[in-house]
PDB file of C-alpha atoms in Angstrom:
ATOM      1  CA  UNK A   1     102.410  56.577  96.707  1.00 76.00           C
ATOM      2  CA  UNK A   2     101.382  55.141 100.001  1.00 79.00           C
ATOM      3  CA  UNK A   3      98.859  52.487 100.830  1.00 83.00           C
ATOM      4  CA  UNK A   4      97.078  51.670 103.759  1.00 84.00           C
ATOM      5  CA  UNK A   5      95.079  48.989 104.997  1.00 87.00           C
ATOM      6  CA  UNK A   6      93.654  48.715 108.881  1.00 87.00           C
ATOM      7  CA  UNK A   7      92.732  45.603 110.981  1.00 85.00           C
ATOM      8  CA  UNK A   8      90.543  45.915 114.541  1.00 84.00           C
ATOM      9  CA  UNK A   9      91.812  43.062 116.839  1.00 83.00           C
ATOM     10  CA  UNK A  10      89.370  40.275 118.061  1.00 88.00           C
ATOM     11  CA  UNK A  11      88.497  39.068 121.490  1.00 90.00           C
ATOM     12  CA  UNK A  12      91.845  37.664 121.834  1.00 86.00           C
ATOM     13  CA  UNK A  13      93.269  40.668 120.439  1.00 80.00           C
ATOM     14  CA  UNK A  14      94.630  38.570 117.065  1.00 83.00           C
ATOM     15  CA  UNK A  15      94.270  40.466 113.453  1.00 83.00           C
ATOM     16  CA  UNK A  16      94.750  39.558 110.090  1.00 84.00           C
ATOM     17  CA  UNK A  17      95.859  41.279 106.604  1.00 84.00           C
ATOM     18  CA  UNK A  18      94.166  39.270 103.759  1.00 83.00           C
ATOM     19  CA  UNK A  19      96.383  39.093 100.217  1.00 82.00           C
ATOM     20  CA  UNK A  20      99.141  41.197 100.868  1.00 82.00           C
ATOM     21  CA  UNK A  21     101.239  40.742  97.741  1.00 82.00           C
ATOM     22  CA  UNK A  22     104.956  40.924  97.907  1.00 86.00           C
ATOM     23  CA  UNK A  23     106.545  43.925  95.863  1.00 89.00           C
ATOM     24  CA  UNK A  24     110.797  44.036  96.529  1.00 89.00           C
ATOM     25  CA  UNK A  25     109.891  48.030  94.841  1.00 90.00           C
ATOM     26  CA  UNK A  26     107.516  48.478  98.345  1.00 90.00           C
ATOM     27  CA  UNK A  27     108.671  49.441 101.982  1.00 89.00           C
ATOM     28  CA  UNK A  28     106.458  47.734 103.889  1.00 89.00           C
ATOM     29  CA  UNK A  29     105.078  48.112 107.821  1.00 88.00           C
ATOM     30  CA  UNK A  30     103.037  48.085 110.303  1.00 87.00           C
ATOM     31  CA  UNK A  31     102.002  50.505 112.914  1.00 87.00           C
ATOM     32  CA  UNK A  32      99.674  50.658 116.224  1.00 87.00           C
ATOM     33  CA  UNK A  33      97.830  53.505 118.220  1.00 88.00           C
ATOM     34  CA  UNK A  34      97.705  53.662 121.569  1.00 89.00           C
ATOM     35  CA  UNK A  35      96.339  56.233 123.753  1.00 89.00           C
ATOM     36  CA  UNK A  36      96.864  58.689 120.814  1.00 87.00           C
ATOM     37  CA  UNK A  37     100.106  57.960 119.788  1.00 90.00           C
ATOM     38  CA  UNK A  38     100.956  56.091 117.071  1.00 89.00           C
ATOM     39  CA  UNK A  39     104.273  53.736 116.911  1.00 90.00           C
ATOM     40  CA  UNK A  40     105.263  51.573 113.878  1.00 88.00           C
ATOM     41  CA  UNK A  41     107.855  48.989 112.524  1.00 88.00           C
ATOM     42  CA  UNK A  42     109.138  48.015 109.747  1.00 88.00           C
ATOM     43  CA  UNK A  43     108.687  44.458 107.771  1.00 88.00           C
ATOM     44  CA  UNK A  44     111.022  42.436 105.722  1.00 87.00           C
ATOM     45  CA  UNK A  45     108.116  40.601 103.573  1.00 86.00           C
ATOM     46  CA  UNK A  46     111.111  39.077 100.963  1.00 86.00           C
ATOM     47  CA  UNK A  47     111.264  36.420 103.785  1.00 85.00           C
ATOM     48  CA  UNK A  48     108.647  34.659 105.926  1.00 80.00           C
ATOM     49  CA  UNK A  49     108.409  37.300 108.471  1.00 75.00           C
ATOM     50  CA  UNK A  50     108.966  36.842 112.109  1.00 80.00           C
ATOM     51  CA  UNK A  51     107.006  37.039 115.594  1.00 81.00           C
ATOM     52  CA  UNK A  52     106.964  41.112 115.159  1.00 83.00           C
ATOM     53  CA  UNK A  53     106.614  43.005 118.860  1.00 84.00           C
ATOM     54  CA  UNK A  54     105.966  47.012 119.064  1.00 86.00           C
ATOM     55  CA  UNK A  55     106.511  48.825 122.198  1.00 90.00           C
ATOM     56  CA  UNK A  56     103.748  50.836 123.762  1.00 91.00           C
ATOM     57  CA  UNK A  57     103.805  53.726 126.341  1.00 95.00           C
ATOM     58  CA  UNK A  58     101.506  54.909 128.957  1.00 96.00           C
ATOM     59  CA  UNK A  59     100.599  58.485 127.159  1.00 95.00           C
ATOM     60  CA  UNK A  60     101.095  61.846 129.415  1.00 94.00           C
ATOM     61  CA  UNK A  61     100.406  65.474 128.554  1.00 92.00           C
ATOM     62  CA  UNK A  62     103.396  66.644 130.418  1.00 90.00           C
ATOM     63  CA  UNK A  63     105.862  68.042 128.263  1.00 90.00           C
ATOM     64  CA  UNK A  64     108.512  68.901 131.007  1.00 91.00           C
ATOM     65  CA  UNK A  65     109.813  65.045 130.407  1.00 92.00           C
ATOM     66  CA  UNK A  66     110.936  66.568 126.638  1.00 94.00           C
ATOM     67  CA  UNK A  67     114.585  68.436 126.017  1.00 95.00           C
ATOM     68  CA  UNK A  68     116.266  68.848 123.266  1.00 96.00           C
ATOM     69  CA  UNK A  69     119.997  67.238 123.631  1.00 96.00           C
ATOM     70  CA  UNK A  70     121.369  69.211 120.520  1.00 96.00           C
ATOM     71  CA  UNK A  71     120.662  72.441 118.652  1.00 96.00           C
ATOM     72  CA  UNK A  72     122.082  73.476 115.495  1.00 95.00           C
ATOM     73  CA  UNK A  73     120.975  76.751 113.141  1.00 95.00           C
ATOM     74  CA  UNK A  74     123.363  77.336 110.112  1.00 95.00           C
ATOM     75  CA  UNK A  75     122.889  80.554 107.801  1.00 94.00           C
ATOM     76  CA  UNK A  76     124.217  79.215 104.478  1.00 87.00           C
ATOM     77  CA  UNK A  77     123.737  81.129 101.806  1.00 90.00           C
ATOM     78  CA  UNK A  78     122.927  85.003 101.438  1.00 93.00           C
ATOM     79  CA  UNK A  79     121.116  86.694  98.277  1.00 92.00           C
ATOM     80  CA  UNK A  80     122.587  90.452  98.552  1.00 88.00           C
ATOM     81  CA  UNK A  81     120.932  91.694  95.867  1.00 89.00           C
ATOM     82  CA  UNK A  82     116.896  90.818  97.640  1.00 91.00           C
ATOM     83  CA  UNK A  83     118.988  90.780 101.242  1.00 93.00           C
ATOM     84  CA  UNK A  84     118.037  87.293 101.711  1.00 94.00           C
ATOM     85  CA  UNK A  85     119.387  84.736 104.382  1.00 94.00           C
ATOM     86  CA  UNK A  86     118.858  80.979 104.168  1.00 95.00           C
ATOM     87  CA  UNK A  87     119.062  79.168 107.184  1.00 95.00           C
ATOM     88  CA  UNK A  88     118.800  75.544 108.456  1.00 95.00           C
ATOM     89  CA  UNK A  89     117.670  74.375 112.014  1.00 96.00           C
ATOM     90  CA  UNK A  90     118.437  70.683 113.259  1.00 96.00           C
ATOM     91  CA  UNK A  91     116.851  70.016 116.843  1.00 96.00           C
ATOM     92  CA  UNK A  92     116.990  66.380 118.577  1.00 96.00           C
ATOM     93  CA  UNK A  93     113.984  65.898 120.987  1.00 96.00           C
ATOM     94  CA  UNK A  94     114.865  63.635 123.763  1.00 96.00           C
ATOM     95  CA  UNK A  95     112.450  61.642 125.744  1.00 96.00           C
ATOM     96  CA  UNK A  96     114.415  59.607 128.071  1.00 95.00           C
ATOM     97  CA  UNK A  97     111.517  58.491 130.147  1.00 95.00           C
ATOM     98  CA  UNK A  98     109.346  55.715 129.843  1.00 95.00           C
ATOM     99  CA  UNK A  99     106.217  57.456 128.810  1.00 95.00           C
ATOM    100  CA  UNK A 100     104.631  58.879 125.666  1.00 95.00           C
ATOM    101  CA  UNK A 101     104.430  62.554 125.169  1.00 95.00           C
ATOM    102  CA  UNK A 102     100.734  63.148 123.408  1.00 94.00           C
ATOM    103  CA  UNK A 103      99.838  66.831 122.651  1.00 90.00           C
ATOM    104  CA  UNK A 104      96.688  67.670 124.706  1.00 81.00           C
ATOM    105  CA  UNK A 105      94.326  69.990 123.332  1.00 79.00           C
ATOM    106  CA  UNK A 106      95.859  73.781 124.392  1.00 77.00           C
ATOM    107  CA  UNK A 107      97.729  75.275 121.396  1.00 73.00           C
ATOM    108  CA  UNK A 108     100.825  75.648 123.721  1.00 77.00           C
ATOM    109  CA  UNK A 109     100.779  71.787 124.318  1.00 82.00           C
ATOM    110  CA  UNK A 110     102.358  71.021 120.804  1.00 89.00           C
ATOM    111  CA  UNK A 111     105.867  70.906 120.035  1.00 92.00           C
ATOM    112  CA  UNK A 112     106.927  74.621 118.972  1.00 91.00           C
ATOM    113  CA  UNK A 113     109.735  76.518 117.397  1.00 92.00           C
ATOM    114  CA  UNK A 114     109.742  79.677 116.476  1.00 91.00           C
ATOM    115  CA  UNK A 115     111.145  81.292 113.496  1.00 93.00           C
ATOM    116  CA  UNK A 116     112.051  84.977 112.653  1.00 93.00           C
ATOM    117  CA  UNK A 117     109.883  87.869 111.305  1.00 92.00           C
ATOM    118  CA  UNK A 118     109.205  87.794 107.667  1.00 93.00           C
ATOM    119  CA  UNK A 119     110.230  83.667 107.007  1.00 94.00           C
ATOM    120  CA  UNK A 120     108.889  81.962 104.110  1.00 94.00           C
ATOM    121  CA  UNK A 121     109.223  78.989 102.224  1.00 95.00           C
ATOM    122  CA  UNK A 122     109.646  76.770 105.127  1.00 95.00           C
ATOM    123  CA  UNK A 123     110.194  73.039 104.575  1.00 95.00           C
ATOM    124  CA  UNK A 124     110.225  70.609 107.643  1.00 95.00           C
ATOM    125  CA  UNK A 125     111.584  67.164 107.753  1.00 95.00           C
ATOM    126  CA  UNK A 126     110.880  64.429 110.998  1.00 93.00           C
ATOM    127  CA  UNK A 127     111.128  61.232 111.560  1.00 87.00           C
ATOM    128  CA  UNK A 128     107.956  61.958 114.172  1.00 91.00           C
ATOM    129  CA  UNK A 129     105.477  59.239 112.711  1.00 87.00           C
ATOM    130  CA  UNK A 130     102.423  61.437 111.400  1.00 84.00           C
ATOM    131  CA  UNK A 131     103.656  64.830 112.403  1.00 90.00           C
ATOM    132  CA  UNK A 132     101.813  67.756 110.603  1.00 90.00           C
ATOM    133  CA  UNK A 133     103.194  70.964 110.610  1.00 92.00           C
ATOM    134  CA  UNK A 134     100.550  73.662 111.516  1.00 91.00           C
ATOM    135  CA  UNK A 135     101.648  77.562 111.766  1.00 88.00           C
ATOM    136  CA  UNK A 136     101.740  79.357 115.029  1.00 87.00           C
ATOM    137  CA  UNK A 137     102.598  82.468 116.132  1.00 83.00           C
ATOM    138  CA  UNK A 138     106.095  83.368 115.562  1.00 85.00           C
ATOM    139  CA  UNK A 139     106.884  79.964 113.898  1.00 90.00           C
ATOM    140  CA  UNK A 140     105.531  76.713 113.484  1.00 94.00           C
ATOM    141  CA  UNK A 141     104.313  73.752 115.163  1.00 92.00           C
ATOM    142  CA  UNK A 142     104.449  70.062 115.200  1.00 92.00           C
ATOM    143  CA  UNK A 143     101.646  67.970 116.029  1.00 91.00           C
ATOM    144  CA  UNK A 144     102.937  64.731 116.899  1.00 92.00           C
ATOM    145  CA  UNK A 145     103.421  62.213 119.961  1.00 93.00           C
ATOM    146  CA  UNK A 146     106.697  61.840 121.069  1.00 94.00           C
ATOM    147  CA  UNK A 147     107.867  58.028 122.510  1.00 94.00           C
ATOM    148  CA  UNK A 148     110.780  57.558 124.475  1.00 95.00           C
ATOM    149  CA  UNK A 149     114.277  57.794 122.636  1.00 94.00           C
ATOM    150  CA  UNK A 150     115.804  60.943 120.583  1.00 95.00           C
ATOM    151  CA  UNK A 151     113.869  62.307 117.404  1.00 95.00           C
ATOM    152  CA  UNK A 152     115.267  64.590 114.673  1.00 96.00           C
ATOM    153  CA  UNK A 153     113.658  67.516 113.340  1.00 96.00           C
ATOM    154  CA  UNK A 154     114.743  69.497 110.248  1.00 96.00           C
ATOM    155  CA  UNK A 155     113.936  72.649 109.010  1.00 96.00           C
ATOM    156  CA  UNK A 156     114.931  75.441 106.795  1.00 96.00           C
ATOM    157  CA  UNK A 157     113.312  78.913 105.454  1.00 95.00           C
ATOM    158  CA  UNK A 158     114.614  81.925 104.730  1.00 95.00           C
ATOM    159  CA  UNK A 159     114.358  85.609 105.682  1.00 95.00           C
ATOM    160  CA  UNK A 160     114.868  89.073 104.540  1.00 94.00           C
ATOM    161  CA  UNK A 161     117.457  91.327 106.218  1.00 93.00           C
ATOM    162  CA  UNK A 162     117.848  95.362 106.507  1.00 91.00           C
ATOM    163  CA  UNK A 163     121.596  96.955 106.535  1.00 89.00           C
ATOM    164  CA  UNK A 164     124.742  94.716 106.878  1.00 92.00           C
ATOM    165  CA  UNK A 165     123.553  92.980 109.933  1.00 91.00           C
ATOM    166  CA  UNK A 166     120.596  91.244 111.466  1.00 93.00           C
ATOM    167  CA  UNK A 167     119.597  90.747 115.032  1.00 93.00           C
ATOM    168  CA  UNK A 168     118.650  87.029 115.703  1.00 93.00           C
ATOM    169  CA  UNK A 169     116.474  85.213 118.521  1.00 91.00           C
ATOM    170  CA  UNK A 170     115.674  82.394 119.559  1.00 89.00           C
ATOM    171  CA  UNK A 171     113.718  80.861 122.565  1.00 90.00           C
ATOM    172  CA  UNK A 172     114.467  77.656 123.685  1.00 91.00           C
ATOM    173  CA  UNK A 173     111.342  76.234 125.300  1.00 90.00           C
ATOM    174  CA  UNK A 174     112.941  72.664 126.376  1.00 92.00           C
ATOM    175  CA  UNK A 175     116.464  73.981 126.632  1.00 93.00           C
ATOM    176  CA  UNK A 176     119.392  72.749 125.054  1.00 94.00           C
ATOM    177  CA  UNK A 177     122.121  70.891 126.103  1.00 95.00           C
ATOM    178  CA  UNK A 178     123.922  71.937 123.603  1.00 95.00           C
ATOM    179  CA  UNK A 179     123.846  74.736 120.876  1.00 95.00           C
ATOM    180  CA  UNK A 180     125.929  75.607 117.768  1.00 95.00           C
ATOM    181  CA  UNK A 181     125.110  78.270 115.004  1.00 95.00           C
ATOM    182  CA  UNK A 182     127.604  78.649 112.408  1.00 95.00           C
ATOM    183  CA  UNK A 183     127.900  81.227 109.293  1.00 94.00           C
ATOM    184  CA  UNK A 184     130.155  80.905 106.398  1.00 93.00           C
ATOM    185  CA  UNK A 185     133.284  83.512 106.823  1.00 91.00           C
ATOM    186  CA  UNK A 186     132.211  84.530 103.344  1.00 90.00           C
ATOM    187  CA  UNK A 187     128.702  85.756 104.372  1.00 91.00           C
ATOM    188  CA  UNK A 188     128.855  87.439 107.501  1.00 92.00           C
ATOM    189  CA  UNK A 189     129.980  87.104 110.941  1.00 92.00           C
ATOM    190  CA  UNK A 190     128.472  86.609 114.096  1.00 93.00           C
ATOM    191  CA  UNK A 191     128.344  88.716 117.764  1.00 90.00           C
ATOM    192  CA  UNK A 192     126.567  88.000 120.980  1.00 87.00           C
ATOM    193  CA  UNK A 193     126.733  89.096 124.384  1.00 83.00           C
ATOM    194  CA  UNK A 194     125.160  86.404 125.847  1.00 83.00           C
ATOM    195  CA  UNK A 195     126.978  83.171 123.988  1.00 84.00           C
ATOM    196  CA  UNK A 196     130.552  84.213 123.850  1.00 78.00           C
ATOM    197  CA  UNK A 197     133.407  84.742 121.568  1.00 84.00           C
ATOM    198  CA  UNK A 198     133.603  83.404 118.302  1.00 89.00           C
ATOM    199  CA  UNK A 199     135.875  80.595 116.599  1.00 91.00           C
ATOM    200  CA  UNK A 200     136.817  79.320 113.031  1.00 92.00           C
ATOM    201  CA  UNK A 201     136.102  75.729 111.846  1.00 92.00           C
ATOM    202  CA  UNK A 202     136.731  74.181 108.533  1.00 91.00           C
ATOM    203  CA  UNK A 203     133.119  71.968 106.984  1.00 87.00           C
ATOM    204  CA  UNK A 204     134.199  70.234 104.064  1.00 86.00           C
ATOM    205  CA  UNK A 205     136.256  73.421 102.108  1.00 86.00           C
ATOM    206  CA  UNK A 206     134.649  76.215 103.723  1.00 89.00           C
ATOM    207  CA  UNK A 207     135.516  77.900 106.507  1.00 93.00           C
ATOM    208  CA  UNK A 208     132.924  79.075 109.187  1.00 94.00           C
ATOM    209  CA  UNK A 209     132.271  80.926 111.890  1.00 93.00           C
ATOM    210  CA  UNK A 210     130.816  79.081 115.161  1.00 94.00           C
ATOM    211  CA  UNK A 211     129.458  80.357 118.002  1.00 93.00           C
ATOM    212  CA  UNK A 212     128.569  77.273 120.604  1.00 92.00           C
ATOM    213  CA  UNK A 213     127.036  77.569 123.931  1.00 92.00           C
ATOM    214  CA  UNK A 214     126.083  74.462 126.980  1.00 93.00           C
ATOM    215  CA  UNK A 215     123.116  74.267 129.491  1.00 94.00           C
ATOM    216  CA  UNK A 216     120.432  76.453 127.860  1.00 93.00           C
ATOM    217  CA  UNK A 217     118.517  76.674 130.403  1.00 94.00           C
ATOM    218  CA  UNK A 218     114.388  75.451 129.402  1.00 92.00           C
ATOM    219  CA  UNK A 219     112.534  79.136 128.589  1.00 91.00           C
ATOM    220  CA  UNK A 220     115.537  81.071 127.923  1.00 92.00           C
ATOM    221  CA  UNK A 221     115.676  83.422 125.155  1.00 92.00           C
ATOM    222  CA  UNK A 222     119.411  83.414 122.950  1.00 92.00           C
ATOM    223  CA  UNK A 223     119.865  87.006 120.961  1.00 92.00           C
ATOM    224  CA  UNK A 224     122.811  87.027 118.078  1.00 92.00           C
ATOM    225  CA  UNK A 225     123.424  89.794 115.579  1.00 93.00           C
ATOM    226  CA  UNK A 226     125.068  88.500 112.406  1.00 94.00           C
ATOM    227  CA  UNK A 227     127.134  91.534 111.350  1.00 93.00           C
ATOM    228  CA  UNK A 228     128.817  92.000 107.713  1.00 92.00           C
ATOM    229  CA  UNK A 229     126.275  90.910 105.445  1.00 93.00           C
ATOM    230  CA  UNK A 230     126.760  91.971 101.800  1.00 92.00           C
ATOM    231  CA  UNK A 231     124.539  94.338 100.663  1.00 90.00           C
ATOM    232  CA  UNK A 232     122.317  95.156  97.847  1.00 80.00           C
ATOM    233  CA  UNK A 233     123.883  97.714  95.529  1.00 71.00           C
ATOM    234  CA  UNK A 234     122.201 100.577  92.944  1.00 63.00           C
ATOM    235  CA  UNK A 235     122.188  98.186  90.271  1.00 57.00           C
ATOM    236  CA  UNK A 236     120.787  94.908  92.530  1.00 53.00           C
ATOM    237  CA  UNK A 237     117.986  97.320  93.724  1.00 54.00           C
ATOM    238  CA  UNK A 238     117.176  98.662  90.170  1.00 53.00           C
ATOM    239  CA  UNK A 239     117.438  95.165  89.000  1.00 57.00           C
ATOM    240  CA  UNK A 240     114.607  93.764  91.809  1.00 55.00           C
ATOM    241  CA  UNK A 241     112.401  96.647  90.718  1.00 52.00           C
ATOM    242  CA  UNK A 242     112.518  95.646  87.343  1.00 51.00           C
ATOM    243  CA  UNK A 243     111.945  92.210  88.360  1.00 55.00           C
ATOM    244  CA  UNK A 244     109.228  92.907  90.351  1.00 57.00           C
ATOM    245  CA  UNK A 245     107.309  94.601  87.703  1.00 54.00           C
ATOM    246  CA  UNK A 246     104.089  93.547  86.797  1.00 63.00           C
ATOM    247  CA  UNK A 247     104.752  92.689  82.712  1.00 55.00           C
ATOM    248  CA  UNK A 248     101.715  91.826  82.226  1.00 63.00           C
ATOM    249  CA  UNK A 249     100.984  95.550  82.124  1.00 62.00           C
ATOM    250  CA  UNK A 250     103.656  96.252  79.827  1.00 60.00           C
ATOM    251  CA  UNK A 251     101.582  96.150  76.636  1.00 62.00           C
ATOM    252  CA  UNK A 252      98.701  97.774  77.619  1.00 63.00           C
ATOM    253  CA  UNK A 253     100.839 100.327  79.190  1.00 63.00           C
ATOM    254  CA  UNK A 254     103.399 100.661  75.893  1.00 59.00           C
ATOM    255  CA  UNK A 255      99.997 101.335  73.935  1.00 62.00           C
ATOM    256  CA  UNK A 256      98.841 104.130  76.138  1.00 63.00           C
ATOM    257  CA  UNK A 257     101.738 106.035  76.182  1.00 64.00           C
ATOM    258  CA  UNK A 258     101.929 106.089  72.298  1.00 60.00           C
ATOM    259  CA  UNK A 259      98.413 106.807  72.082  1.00 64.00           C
ATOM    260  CA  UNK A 260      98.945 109.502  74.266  1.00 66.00           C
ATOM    261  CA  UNK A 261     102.385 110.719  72.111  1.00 65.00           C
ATOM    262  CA  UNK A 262      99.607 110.698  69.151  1.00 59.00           C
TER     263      UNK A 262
END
């Protein structure tokens, strides 16, 4: 549940929240906008709080001063019998100037990322204050300021494959300083022409295959084919069809046959 109150500052630019009652079950904070961006703190009420100073930024609409430091897409688990990949995208937006990024008013002046033909279920997680997550063409976009400093986004979906192997794009709009995209040995493994060879790396007890590249340069388009998927067999297919059946028909449909057989 969240709660929010708002204050408008006086001549003097002092403000006031009236009978704020300490909860130790409630996070509590307390945020400012400025030129259309918002930035926020956090508030230890348990004790009497202290002086509490936020950090502004002169806004711009530029978003050349954005790059993303580190890139990684992992392809974790495969569904051979509907052909279905799972992946998960971490990006870190880096602002390392000392202005605001705002999103003007163009559709291309959000943050983007793209995703691949036929995603769904996509889930996005950022510690962007007030981002909202709008769909675009090809993917999804962020609408969020961005102050200085580095700022995490998370997201997975998944997507259907055709045959053992997939081809895989991405375009990296602020670059990347650096990229990784890793896949399980036990799903599939991965070829590009552009990125490199391939090397082995033990996560936890499973081993996968990693594929790492420097420097993207900003606009650049990265291709990857994940070959060896596991595919659906005779019985998976059948299965899915049977699935997919509408059995809501069945009676009906049962009935009209042995009417018919009458």
């Amino acid at each position: 549940r969240h709660e929010h109150r708002e204050a408008t500052t006086d001549a003097q630019g002092r403000f006031r929240f009236e009978g704020v009652a300490f909860d130790p079950g409630t996070v509590y904070g307390v945020s400012v906008t400025y030129g259309e961006a918002l930035y926020g703190i956090d508030l230890d009420l348990s004790v009497a709080p202290e002086p509490v100073t936020i950090t502004i930024y002169e806004p711009v609409q530029d978003d050349s001063l954005l790059k993303i430091t580190a890139a990684s897409v992992v392809f974790d688990q495969v569904d051979k019998a509907t052909q279905t990949l799972w992946a998960l995208e971490i990006v870190t937006i880096t602002n390392d100037t000392d202005r605001a990024y705002v999103p003007g008013p163009e559709p291309m002046q959000i943050l983007r990322f793209g995703l691949p033909p036929g995603a769904v279920g996509l889930t996005v997680d950022t510690a962007l204050l007030q981002a909202s997550v709008i769909q675009v063409e090809k993917g999804f976009g962020l609408v969020a300021s961005v102050p200085p400093g580095e700022h995490e986004v998370m997201y997975a979906y998944s997507f259907p494959y055709a045959g053992d192997e997939v081809e895989f794009s991405r375009s990296f709009r602020y670059g990347a300083d650096r990229l990784k995209i890793l896949v399980p040995h036990d799903v599939a493994d991965l070829a590009s022409g552009q990125l490199g060879s391939t090397e082995s790396v033990m996560i936890g007890e499973r081993v996968y295959r990693l594929i790492s590249a420097q420097d993207v340069p900003r606009g650049a388009n990265v291709t990857l084919t994940l070959v060896g998927l596991p595919t659906a067999s005779r019985l998976d297919r059948a299965r899915r069809h049977v699935e997919d059946l509408p059995w809501e028909l069945a009676a009906p449909a049962f009935l009209a046959v042995l009417l018919g057989g009458v």
